[in-house]
Coordinates of C-alpha atoms in Angstrom, one line a residue:
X223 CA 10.4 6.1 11.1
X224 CA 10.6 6.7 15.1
X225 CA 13.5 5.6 16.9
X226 CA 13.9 2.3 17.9
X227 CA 10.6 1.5 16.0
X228 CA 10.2 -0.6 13.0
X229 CA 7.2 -1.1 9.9
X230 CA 6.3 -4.3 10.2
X231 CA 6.4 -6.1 6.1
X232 CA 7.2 -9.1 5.1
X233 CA 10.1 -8.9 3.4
X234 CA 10.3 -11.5 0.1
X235 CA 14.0 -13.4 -0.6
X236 CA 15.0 -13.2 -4.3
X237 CA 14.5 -16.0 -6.6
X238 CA 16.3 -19.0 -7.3
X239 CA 16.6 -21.0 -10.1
X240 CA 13.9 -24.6 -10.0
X241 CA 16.0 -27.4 -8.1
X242 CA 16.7 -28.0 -4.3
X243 CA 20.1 -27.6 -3.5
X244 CA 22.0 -29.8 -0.6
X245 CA 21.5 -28.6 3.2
X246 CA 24.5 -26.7 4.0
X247 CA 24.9 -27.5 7.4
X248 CA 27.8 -25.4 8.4
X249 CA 25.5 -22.5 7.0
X250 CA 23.2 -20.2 8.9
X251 CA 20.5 -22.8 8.2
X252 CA 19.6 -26.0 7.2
X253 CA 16.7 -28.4 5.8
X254 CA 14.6 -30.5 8.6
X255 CA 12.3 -32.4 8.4
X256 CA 9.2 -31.7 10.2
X257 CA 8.8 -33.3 13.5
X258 CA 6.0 -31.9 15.7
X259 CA 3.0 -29.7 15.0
X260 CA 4.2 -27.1 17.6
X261 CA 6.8 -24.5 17.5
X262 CA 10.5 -25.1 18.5
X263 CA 13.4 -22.9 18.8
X264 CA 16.1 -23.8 16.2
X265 CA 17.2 -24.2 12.6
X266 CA 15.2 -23.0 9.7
X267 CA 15.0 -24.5 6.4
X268 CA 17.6 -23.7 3.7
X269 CA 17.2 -20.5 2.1
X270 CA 17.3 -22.2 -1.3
X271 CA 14.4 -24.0 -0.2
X272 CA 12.5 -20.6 0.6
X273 CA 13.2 -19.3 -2.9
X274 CA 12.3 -22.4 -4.1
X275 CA 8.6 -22.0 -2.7
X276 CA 8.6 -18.5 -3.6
X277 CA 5.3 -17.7 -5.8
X278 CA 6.6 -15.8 -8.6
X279 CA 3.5 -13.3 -8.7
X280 CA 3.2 -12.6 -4.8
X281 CA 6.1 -13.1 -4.0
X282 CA 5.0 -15.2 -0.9
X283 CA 5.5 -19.1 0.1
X284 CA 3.7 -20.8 -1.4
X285 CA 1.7 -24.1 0.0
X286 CA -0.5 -27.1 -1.4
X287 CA -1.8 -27.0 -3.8
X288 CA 1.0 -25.9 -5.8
X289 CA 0.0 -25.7 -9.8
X290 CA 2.7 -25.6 -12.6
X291 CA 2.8 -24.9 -16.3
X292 CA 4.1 -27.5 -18.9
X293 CA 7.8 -26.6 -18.7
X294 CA 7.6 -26.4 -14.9
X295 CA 6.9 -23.5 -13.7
X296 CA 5.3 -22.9 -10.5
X297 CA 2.4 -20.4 -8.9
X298 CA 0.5 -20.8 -5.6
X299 CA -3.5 -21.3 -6.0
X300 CA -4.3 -17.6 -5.1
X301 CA -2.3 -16.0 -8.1
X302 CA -3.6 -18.5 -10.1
X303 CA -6.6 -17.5 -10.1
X304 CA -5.4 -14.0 -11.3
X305 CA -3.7 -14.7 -14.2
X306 CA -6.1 -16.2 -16.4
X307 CA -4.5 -19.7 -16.4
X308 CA -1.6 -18.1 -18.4
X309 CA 2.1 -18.7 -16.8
X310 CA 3.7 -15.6 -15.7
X311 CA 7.1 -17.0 -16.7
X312 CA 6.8 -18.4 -20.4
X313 CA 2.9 -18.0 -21.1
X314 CA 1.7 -21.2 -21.5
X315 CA -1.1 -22.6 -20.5
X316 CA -1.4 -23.3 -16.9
X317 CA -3.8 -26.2 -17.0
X318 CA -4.1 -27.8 -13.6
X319 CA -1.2 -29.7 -13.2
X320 CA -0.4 -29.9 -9.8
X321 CA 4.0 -30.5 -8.7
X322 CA 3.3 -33.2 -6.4
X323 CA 6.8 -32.9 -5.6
X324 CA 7.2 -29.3 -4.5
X325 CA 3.8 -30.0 -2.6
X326 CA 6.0 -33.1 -0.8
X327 CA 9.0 -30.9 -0.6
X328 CA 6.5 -28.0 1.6
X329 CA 4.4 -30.2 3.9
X330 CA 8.2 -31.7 5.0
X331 CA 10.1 -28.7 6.0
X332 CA 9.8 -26.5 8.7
X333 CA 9.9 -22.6 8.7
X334 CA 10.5 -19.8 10.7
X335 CA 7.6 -17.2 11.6
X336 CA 7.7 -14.3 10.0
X337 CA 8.6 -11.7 12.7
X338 CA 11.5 -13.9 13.6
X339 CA 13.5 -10.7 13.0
X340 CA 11.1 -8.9 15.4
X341 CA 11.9 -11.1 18.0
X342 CA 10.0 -14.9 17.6
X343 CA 12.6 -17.7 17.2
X344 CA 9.9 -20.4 17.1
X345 CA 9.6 -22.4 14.1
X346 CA 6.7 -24.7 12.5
X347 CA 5.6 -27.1 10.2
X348 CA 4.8 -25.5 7.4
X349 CA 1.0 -25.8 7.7
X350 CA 1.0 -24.6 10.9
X351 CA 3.0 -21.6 10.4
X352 CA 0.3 -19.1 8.8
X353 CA -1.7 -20.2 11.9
X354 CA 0.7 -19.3 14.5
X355 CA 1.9 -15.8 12.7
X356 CA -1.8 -14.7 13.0
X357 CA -1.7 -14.5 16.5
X358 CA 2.3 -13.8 16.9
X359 CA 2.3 -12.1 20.2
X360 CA 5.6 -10.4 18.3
X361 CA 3.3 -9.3 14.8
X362 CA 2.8 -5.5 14.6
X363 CA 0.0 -3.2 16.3
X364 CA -1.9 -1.3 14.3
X365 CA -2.0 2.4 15.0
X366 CA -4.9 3.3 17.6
X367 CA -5.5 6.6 16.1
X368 CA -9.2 7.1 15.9
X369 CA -10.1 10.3 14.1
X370 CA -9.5 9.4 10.8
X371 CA -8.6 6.0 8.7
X372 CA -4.6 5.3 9.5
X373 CA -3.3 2.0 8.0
X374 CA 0.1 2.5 9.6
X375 CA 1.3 -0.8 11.5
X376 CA 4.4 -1.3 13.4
X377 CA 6.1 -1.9 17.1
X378 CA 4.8 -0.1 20.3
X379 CA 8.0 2.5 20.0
X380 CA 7.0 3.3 16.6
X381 CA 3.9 4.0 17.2
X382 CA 4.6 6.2 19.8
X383 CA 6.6 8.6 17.6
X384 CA 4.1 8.1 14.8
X385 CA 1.4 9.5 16.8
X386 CA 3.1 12.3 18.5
X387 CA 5.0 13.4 15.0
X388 CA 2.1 12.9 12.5
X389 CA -1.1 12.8 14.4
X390 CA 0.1 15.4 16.8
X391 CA -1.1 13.5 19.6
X392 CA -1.0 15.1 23.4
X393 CA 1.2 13.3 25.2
X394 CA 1.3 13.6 29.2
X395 CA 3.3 11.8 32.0
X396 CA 1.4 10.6 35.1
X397 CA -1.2 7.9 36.2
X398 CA -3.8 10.5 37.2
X399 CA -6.1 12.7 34.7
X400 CA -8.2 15.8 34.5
X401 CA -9.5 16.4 30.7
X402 CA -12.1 19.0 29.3
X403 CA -14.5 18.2 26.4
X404 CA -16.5 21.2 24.7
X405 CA -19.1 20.5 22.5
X406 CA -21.0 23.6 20.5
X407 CA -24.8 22.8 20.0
X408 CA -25.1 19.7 21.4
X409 CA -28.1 18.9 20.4
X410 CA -27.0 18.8 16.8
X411 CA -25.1 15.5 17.8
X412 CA -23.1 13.6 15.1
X413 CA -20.4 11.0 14.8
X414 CA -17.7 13.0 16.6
X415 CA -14.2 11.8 18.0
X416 CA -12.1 14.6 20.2
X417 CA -8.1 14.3 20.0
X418 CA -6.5 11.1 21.4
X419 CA -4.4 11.8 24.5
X420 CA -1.4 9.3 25.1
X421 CA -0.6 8.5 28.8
X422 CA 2.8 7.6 30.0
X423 CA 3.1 5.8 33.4
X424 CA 4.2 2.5 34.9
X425 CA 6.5 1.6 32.0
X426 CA 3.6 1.8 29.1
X427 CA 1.5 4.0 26.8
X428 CA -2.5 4.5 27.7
X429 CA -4.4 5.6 25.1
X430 CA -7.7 7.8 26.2
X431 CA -10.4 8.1 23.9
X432 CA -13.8 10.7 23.9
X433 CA -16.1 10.4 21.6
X434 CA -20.2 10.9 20.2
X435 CA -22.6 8.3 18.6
X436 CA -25.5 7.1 18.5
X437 CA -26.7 4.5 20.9
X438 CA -29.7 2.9 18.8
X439 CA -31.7 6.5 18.7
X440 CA -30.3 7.9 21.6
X441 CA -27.7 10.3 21.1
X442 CA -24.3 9.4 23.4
X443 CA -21.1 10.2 24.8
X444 CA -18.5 7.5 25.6
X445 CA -14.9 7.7 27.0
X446 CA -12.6 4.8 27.3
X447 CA -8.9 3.8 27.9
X448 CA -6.7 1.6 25.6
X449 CA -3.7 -0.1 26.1
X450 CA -0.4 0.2 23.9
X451 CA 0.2 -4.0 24.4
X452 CA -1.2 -6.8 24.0
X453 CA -3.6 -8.6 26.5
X454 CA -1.6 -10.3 28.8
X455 CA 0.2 -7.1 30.1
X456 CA -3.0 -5.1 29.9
X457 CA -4.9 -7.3 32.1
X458 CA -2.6 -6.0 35.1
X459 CA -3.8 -2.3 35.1
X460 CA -6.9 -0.9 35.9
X461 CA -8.3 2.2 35.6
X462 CA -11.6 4.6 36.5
X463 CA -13.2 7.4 34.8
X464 CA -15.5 9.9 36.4
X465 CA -17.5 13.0 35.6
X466 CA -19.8 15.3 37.3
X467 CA -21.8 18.4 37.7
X468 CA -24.2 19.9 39.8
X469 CA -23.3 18.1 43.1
X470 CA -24.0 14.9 41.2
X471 CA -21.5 12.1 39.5
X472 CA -21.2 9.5 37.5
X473 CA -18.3 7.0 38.1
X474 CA -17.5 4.0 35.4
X475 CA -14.0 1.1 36.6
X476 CA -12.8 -1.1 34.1
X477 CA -10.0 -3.0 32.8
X478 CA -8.3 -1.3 29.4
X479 CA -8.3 -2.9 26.4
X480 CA -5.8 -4.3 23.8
X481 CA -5.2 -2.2 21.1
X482 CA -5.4 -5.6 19.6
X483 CA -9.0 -4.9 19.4
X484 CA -9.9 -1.8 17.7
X485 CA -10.8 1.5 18.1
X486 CA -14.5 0.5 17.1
X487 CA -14.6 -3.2 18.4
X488 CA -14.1 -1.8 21.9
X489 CA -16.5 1.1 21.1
X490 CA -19.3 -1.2 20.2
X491 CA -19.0 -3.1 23.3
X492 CA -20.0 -0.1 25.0
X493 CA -16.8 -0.8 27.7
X494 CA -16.3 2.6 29.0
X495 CA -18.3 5.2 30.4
X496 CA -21.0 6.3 28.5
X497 CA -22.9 9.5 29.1
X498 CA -26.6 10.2 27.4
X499 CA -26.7 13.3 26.3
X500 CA -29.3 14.9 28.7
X501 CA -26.9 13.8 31.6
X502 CA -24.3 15.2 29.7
X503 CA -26.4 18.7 29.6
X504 CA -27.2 18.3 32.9
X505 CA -23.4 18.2 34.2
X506 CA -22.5 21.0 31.7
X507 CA -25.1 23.4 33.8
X508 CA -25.8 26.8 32.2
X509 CA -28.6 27.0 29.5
X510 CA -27.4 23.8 28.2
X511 CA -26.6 25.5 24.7
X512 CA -22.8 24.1 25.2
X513 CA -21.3 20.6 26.1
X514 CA -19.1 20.9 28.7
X515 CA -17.5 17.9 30.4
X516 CA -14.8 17.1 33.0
X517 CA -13.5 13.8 32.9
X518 CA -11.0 12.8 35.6
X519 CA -9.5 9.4 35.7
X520 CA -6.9 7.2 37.5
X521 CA -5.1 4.2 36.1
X522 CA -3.1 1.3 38.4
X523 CA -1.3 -1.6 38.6
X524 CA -3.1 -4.4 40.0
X525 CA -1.4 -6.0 42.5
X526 CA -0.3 -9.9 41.3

């Protein structure tokens, strides 16, 4: 793991035994009823509570409907469904027999989100909770490496050294850009991405991606510039991308993206420069047997 980063998980509490013990108020936390359908800074529910909605098979809260087996034992729906309506405790037949009681018990507590060790003190009712944590500004980024499948997730920090140590990222400081792109036979064009190069400047990480596809038949080049944040904070910088050749240039200004959206969200869009591939010929110069591009660019802080 990177310094100062951290892999985001959810990390389960251990079981407790069926029964809801007394709020300890003096404790860390204590039971509340719910009171608003928004979040609030403040006390949690009792842990004891939290093991007392955890789903035995997932491991995960779990919420209406609750089903049980004969001798009380509970499971959410989902996991239900996956264990052929046999208990996972005693093997009984699960039936559908719903606790009523633990469902009263859920809809009445409040719960933290679950980053609230990455930084999100709000809590929730507990039907609104799964809501708010799917767009908790504090939930992890995925990693905005593009040449190949990564399923790593985790804070912006973490990231960073995740790209640099196992993608082998290049990694430059400054606001202002000059890259090359070589292409052999170019016009044997295929799904291609070229290295991801990682900008530092203004207090943030810029991510700049190349890259050839088809557009409908036509065969394409596209470059465009991510942002290691989320939306807010990248809606303050702006950046251009140019290329040229032949006394001629082609210029593209835009606003980078979240890497909240992906690699291939933002790609589909088409929000970048894009450069056909005769135009891309046509800049390389020479007998146009070789791709060869300059891309300069220039990122900024718009002024608030």
């Amino acid at each position: 793991m990177g310094p100062g980063g951290n892999i985001f998980q959810d990390v389960s509490e251990s079981r407790a035994d069926f029964g809801v013990k007394s709020a300890n108020i003096e404790g860390r936390s204590c039971l509340r009823l719910c009171g608003s359908a928004g979040g609030r800074h403040g006390l949690a529910s009792n842990s004891a509570v939290h093991d007392l909605l955890e789903c035995p098979v997932c491991l995960g809260i779990m919420h209406p409907p609750i089903h049980q087996c004969p001798n009380g034992h509970t499971i959410c729906v989902v996991c239900k469904s996956k264990v052929q309506n046999s208990c996972p405790i005693c093997r009984q037949e699960l039936g559908n027999i719903r606790c009523l009681a633990l469902e009263k018990v859920a809809e009445s507590i409040e719960l933290p989100c679950k980053y609230h060790y990455l930084g999100c003190h709000d809590i929730f009712p507990y039907h609104s909770r799964i809501r708010h944590e799917e767009n908790c500004k504090y939930r992890g980024y995925n990693c905005p490496y593009a040449g190949t499948e990564c399923y790593v997730t985790g804070d912006i920090p973490f990231l960073v050294a995740h790209l640099k140590t196992d993608h082998n990222v290049d990694m430059h400081d400054g606001s202002t850009f000059n890259h090359r792109y070589v292409k052999p036979n170019p016009h044997e064009i295929e799904n291609a991405t070229w290295m991801l190069t990682i900008f530092n400047c203004f207090g943030y990480q810029f991510c700049l991606h190349f890259e050839a596809f088809h557009l409908g038949m036509a065969p394409v080049y596209m470059a465009f510039l991510r942002f290691m944040g989320d939306e807010n904070d990248a809606s303050k910088f702006s950046y251009s991308l140019e290329v040229g050749g032949n006394g001629r240039k082609l210029k593209w200004q835009g606003v980078p993206r979240s890497i909240r959206d992906s690699h291939k969200t933002v790609r589909d869009s088409l929000d970048g420069l894009i450069i056909t591939r005769n135009i891309g010929l046509f800049f390389s110069g020479g007998d146009r047997k070789e791709l060869k591009l300059k891309v300069a660019g220039r990122i900024w802080r718009e002024q608030s």
